[in-house]
PDB file of C-alpha atoms in Angstrom:
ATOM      1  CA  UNK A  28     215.355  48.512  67.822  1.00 91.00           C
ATOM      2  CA  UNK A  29     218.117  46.431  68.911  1.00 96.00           C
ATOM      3  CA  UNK A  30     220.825  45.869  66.100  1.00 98.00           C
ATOM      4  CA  UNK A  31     222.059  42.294  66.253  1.00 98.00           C
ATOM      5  CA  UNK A  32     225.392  42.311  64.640  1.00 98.00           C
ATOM      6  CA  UNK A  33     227.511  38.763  63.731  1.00 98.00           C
ATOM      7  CA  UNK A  34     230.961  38.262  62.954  1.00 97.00           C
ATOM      8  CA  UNK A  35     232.384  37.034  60.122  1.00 97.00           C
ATOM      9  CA  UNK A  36     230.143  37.388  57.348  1.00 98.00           C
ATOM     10  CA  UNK A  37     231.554  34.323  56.386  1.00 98.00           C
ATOM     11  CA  UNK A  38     234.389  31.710  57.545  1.00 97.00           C
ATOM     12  CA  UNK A  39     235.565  28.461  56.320  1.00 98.00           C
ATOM     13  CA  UNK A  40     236.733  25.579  58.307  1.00 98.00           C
ATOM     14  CA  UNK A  41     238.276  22.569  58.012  1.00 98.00           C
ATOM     15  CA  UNK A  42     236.306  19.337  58.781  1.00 98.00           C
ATOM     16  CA  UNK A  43     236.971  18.157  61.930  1.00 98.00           C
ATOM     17  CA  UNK A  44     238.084  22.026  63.443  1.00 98.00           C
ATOM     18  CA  UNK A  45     235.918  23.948  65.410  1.00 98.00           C
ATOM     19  CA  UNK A  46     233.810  27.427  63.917  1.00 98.00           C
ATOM     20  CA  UNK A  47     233.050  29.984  65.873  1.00 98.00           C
ATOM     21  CA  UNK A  48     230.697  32.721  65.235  1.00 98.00           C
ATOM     22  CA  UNK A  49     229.863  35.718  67.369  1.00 98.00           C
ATOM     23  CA  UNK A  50     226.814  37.451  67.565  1.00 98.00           C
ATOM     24  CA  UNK A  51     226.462  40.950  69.146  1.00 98.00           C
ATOM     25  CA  UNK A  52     224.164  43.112  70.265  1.00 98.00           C
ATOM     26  CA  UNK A  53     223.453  47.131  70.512  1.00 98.00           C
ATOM     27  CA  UNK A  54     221.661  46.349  74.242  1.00 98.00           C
ATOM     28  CA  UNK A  55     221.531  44.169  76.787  1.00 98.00           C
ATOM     29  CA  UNK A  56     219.082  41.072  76.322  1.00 97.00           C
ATOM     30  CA  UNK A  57     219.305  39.788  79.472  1.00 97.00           C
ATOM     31  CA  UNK A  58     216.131  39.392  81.005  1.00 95.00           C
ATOM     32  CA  UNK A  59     216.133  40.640  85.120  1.00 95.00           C
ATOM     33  CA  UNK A  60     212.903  38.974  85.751  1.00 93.00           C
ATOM     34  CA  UNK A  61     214.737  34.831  84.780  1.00 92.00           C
ATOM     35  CA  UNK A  62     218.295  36.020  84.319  1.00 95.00           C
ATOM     36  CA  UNK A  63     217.873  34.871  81.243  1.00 96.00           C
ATOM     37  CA  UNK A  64     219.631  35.908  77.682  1.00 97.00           C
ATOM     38  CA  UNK A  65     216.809  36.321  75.561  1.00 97.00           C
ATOM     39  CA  UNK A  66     219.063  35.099  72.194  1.00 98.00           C
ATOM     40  CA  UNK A  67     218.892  32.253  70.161  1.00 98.00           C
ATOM     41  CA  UNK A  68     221.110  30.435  67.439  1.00 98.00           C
ATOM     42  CA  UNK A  69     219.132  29.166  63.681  1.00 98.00           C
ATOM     43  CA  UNK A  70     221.270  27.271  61.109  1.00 98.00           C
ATOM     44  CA  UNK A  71     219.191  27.999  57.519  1.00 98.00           C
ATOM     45  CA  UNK A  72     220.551  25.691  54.561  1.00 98.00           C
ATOM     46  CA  UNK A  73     218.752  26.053  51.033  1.00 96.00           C
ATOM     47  CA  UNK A  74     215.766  26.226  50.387  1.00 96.00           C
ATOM     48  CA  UNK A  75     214.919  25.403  54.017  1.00 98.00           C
ATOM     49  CA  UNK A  76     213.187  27.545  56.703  1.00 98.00           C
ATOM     50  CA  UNK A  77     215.483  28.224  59.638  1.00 98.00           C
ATOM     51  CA  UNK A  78     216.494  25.079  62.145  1.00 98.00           C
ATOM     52  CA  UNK A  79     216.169  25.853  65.678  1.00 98.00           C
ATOM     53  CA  UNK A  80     220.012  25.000  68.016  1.00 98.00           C
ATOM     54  CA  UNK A  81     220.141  27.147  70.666  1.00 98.00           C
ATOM     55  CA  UNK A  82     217.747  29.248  72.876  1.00 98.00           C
ATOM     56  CA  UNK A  83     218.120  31.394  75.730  1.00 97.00           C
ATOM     57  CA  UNK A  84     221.988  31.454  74.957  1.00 98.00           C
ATOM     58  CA  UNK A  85     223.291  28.343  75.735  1.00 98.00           C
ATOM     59  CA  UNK A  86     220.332  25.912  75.939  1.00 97.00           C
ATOM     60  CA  UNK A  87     220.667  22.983  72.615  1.00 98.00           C
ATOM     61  CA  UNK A  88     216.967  22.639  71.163  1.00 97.00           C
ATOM     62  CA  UNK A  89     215.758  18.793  71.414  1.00 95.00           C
ATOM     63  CA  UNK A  90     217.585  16.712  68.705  1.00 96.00           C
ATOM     64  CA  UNK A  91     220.439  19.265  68.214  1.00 98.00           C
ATOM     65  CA  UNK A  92     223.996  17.550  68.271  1.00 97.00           C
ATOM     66  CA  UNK A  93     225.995  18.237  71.066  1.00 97.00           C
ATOM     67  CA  UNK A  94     228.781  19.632  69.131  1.00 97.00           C
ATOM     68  CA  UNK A  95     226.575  22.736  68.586  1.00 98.00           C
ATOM     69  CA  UNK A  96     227.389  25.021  71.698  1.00 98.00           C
ATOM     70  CA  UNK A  97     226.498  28.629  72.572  1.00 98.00           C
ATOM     71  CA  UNK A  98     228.164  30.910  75.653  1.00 98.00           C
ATOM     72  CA  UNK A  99     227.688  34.456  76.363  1.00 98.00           C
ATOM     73  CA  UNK A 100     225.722  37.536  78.045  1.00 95.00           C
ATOM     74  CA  UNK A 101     224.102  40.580  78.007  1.00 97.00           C
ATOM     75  CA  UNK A 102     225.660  41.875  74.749  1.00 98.00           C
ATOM     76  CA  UNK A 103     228.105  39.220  73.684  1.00 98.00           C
ATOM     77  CA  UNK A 104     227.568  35.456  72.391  1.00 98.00           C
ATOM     78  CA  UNK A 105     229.155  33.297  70.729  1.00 98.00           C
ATOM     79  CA  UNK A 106     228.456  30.098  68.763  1.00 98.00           C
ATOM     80  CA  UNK A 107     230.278  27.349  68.710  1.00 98.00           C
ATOM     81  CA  UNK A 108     230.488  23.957  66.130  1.00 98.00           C
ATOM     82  CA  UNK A 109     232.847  21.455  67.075  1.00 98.00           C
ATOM     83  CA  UNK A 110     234.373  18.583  65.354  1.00 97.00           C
ATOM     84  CA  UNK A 111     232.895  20.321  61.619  1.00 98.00           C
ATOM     85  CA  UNK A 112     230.957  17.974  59.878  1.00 98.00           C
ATOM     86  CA  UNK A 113     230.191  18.488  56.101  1.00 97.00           C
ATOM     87  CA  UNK A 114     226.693  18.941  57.197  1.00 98.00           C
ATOM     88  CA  UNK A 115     227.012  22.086  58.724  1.00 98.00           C
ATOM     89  CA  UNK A 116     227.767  23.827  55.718  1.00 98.00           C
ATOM     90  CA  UNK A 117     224.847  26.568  56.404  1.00 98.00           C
ATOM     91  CA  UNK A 118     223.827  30.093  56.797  1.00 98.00           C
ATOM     92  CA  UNK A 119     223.946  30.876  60.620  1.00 98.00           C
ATOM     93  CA  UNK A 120     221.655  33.848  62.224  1.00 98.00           C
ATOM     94  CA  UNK A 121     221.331  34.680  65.597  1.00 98.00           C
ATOM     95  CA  UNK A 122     218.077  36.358  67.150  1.00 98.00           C
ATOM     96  CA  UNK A 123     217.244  38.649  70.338  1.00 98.00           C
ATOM     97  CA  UNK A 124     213.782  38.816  71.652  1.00 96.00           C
ATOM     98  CA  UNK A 125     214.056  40.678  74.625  1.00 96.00           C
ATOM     99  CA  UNK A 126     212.852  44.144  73.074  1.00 94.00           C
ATOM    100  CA  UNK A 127     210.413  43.386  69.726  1.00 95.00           C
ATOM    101  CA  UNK A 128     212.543  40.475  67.544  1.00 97.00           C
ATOM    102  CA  UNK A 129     215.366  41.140  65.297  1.00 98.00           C
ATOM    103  CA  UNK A 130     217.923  38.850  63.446  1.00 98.00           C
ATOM    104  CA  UNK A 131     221.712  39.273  62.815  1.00 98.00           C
ATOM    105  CA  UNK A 132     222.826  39.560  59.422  1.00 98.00           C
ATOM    106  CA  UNK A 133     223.546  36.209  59.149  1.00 98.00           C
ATOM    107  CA  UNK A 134     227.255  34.400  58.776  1.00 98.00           C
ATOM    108  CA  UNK A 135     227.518  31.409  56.038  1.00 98.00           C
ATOM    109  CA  UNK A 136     229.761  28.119  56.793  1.00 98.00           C
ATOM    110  CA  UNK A 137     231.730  26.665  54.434  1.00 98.00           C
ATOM    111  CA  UNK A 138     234.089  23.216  54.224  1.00 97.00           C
ATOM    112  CA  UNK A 139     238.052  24.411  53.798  1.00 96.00           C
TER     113      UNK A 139
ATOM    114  CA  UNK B  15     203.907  16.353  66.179  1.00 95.00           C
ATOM    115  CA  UNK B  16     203.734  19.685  65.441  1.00 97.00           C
ATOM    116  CA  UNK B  17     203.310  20.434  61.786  1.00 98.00           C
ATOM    117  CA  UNK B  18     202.644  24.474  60.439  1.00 98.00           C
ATOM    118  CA  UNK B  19     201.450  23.672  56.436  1.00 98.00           C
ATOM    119  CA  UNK B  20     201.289  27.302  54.632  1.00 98.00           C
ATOM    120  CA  UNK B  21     199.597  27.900  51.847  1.00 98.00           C
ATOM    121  CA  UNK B  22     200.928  27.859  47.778  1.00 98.00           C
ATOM    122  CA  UNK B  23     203.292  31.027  46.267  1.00 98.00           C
ATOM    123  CA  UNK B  24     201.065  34.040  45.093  1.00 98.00           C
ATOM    124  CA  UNK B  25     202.037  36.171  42.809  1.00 98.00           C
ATOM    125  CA  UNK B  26     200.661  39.721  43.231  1.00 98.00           C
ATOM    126  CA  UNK B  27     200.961  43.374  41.346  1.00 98.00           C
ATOM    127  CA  UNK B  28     202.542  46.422  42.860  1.00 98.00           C
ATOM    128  CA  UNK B  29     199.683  48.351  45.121  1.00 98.00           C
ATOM    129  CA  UNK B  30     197.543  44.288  45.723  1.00 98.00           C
ATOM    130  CA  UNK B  31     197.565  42.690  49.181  1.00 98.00           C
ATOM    131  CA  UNK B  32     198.129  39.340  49.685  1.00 98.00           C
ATOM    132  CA  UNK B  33     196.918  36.400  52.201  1.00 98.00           C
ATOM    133  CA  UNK B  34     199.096  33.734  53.561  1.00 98.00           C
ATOM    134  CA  UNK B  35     197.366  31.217  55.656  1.00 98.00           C
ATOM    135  CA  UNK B  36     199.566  28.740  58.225  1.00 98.00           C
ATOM    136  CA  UNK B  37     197.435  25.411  58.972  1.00 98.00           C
ATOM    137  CA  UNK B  38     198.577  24.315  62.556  1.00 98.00           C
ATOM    138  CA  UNK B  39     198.593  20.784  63.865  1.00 97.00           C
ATOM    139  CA  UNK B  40     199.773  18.166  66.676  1.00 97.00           C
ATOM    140  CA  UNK B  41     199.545  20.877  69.756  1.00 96.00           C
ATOM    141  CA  UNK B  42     196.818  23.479  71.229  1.00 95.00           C
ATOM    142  CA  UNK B  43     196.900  26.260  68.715  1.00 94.00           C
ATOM    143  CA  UNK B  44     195.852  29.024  71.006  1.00 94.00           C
ATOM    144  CA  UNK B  45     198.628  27.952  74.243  1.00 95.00           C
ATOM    145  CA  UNK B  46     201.204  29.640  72.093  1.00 96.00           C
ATOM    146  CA  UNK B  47     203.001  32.966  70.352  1.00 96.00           C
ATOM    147  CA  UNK B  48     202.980  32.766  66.923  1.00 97.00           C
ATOM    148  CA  UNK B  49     205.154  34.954  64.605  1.00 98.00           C
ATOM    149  CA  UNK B  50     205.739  36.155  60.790  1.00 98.00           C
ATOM    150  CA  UNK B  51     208.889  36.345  59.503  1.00 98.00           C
ATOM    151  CA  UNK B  52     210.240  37.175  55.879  1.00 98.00           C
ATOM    152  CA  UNK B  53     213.465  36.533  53.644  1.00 98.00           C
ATOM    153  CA  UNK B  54     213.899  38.538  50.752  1.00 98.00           C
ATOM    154  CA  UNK B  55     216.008  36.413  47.940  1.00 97.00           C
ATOM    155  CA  UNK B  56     219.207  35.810  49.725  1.00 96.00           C
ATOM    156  CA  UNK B  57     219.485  38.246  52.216  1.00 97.00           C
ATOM    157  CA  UNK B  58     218.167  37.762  56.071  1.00 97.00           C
ATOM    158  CA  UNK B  59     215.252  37.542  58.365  1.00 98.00           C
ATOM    159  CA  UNK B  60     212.792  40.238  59.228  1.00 98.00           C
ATOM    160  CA  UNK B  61     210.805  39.910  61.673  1.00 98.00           C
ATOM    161  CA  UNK B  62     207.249  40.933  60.673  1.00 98.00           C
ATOM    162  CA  UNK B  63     204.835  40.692  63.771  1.00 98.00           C
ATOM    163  CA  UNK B  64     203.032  38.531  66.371  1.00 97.00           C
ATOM    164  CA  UNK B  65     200.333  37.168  67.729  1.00 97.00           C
ATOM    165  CA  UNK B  66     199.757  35.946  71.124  1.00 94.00           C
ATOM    166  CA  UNK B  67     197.264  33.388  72.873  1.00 93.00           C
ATOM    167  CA  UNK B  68     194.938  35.890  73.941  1.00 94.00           C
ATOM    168  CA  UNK B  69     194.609  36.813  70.453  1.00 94.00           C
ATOM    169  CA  UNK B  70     196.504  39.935  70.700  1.00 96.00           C
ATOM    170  CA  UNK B  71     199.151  41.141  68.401  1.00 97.00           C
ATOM    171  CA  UNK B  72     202.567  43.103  67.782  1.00 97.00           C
ATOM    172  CA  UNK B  73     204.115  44.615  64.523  1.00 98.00           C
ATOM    173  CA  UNK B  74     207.481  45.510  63.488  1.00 97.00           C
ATOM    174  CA  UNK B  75     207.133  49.110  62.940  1.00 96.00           C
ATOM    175  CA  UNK B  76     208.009  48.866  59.576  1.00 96.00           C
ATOM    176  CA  UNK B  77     205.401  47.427  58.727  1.00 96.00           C
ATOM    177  CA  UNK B  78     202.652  49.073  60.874  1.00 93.00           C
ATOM    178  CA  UNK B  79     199.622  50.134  59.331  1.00 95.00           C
ATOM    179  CA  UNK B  80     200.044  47.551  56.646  1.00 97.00           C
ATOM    180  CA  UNK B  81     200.111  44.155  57.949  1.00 98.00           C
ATOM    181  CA  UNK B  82     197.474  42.262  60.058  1.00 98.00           C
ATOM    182  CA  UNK B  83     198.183  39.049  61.730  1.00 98.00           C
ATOM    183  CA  UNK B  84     194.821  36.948  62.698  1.00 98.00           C
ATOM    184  CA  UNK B  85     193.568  33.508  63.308  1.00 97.00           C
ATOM    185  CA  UNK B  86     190.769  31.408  63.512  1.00 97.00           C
ATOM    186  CA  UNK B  87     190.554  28.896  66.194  1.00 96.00           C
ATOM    187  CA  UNK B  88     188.307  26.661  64.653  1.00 96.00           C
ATOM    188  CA  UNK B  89     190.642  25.801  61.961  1.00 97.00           C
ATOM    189  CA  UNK B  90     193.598  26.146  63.745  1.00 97.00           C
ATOM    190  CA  UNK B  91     194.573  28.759  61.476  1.00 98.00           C
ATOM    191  CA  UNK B  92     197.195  31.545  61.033  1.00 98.00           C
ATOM    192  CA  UNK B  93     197.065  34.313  58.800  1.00 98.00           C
ATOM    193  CA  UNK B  94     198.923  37.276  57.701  1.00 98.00           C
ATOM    194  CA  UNK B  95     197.739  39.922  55.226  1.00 98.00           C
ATOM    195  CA  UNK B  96     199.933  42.888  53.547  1.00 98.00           C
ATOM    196  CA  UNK B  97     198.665  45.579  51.767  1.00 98.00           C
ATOM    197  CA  UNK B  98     200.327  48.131  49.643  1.00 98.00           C
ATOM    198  CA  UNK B  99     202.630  45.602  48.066  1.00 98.00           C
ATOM    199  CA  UNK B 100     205.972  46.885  47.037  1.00 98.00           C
ATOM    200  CA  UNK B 101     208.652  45.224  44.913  1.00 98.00           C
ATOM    201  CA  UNK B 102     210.691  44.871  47.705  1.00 97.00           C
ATOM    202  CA  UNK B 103     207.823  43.144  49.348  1.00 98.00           C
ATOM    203  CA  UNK B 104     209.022  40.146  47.402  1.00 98.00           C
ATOM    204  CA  UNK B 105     210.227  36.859  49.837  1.00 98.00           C
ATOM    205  CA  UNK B 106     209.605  34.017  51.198  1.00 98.00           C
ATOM    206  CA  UNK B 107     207.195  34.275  54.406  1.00 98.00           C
ATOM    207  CA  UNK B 108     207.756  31.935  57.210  1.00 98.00           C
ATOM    208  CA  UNK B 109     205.104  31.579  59.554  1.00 98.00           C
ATOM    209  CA  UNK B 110     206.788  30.212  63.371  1.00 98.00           C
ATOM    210  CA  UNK B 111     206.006  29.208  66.668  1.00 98.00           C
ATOM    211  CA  UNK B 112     208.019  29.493  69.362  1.00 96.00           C
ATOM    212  CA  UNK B 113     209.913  26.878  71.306  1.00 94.00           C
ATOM    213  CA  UNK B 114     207.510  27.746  74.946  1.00 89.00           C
ATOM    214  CA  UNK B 115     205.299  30.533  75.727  1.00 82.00           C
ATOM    215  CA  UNK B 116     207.097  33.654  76.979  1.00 79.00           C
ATOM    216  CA  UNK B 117     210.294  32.453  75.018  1.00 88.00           C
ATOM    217  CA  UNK B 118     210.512  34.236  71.731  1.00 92.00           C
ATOM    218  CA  UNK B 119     212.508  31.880  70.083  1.00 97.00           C
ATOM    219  CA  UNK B 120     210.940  29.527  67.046  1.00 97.00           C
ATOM    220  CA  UNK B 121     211.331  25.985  67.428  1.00 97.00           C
ATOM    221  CA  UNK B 122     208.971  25.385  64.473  1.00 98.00           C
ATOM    222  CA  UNK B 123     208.123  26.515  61.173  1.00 98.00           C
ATOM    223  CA  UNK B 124     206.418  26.818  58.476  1.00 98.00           C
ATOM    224  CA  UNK B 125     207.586  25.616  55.004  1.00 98.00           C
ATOM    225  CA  UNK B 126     207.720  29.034  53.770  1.00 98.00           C
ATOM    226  CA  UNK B 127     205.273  30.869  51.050  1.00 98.00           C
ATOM    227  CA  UNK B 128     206.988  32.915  48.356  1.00 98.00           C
ATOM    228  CA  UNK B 129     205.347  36.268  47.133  1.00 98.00           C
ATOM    229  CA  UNK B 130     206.439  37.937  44.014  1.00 98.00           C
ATOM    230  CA  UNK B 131     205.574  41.319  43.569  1.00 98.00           C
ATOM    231  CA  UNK B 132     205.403  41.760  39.569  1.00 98.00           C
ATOM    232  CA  UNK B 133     203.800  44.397  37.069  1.00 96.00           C
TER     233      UNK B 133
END
């Protein structure tokens, strides 16, 4: 299986500052056949199921506020929140689904 | 729009199976992949297994030999069963679609179903 592996655990940010989370994986995800990163970005608060912001990398899911970003290939990504807003306090996972479907460990968002 | 309703918590004894169902609505049911996925009390998400518009499905092999993901199409209707329950069986299952067919990421989802696994 491909181990999906995100850095921090944990971070807090001022409002206003930008977060950045990376998300790694043990094997490529890119797919030949689209040349297309087969990763995706969820934001989970509380008692909710996950929220949908980025898929195939870097493209922002319908609705999705442009200051959620994502960038990278192959084996490295990266999220990006800019200008924080208190409503992005969240648990943040990324997923591959290029070989089966497997989460990273998740990295949780809070207000400095 | 696209709503996935699941069905009530259920709580089960060690060895029991259990049924969650996932009532689809506001798109074709069979044009897409559908997925399980699970959240033990706060830790991550597991993916669980698949199944795709031909009716054809995928397991994590954890679970392999124990879970079986079906529907029926004249309900609209997603199910998983697990057998064998385990304490650690205990979470919240998420049934999901994904955002377009041949993408594997889940655009919507369910409201989540929690199982507890208690003697």
């Amino acid at each position: 299986d491909i181990v999906m592996t995100q850095s921090p655990d944990s971070l807090a940010v001022s409002l206003g500052e930008r977060a950045t989370i990376k998300c790694k994986s043990s094997q490529s995800v890119l797919y030949r056949s689209n040349n297309k990163n087969g990763l995706a970005w969820y934001q989970q608060k509380p008692g909710q199921p996950p929220k949908l912001l980025i898929y195939w990398a870097s493209t922002r899911e319908s609705g999705v506020p442009d200051r959620f970003s994502g960038s990278g290939s192959e084996t490295d990504f990266t999220l990006t929140i800019s200008n924080l807003q208190p409503e992005d306090v969240a648990v943040y996972y990324c997923q591959q689904h290029h070989t089966s479907y497997t989460f990273g460990q998740g990295t949780r968002l809070e207000i400095k | 729009q696209v709503q996935l309703v699941q069905s009530g918590a259920e709580v089960k004894k060690p060895g029991a199976s259990v049924k969650v169902s996932c009532k689809t609505s506001g798109y074709t049911f069979t044009t897409y992949y559908m997925h399980w996925v699970r959240q033990a009390p706060g830790q991550g998400l597991e993916w669980m297994g698949r199944l795709n518009p031909d009716g054809d499905t995928r397991y994590a092999q954890k679970f392999q030999g124990r879970v079986a993901v079906t529907r029926d199409t004249s309900t609209d209707t997603l199910y998983m069963e697990l057998s064998g329950l385990r304490y650690d069986d205990t979470a919240v299952y998420y049934c999901a679609r994904e955002v377009s067919t041949g993408c594997g990421s889940y655009a919507y989802w369910g409201q989540g179903t929690l199982v507890t696994v208690s003697s």
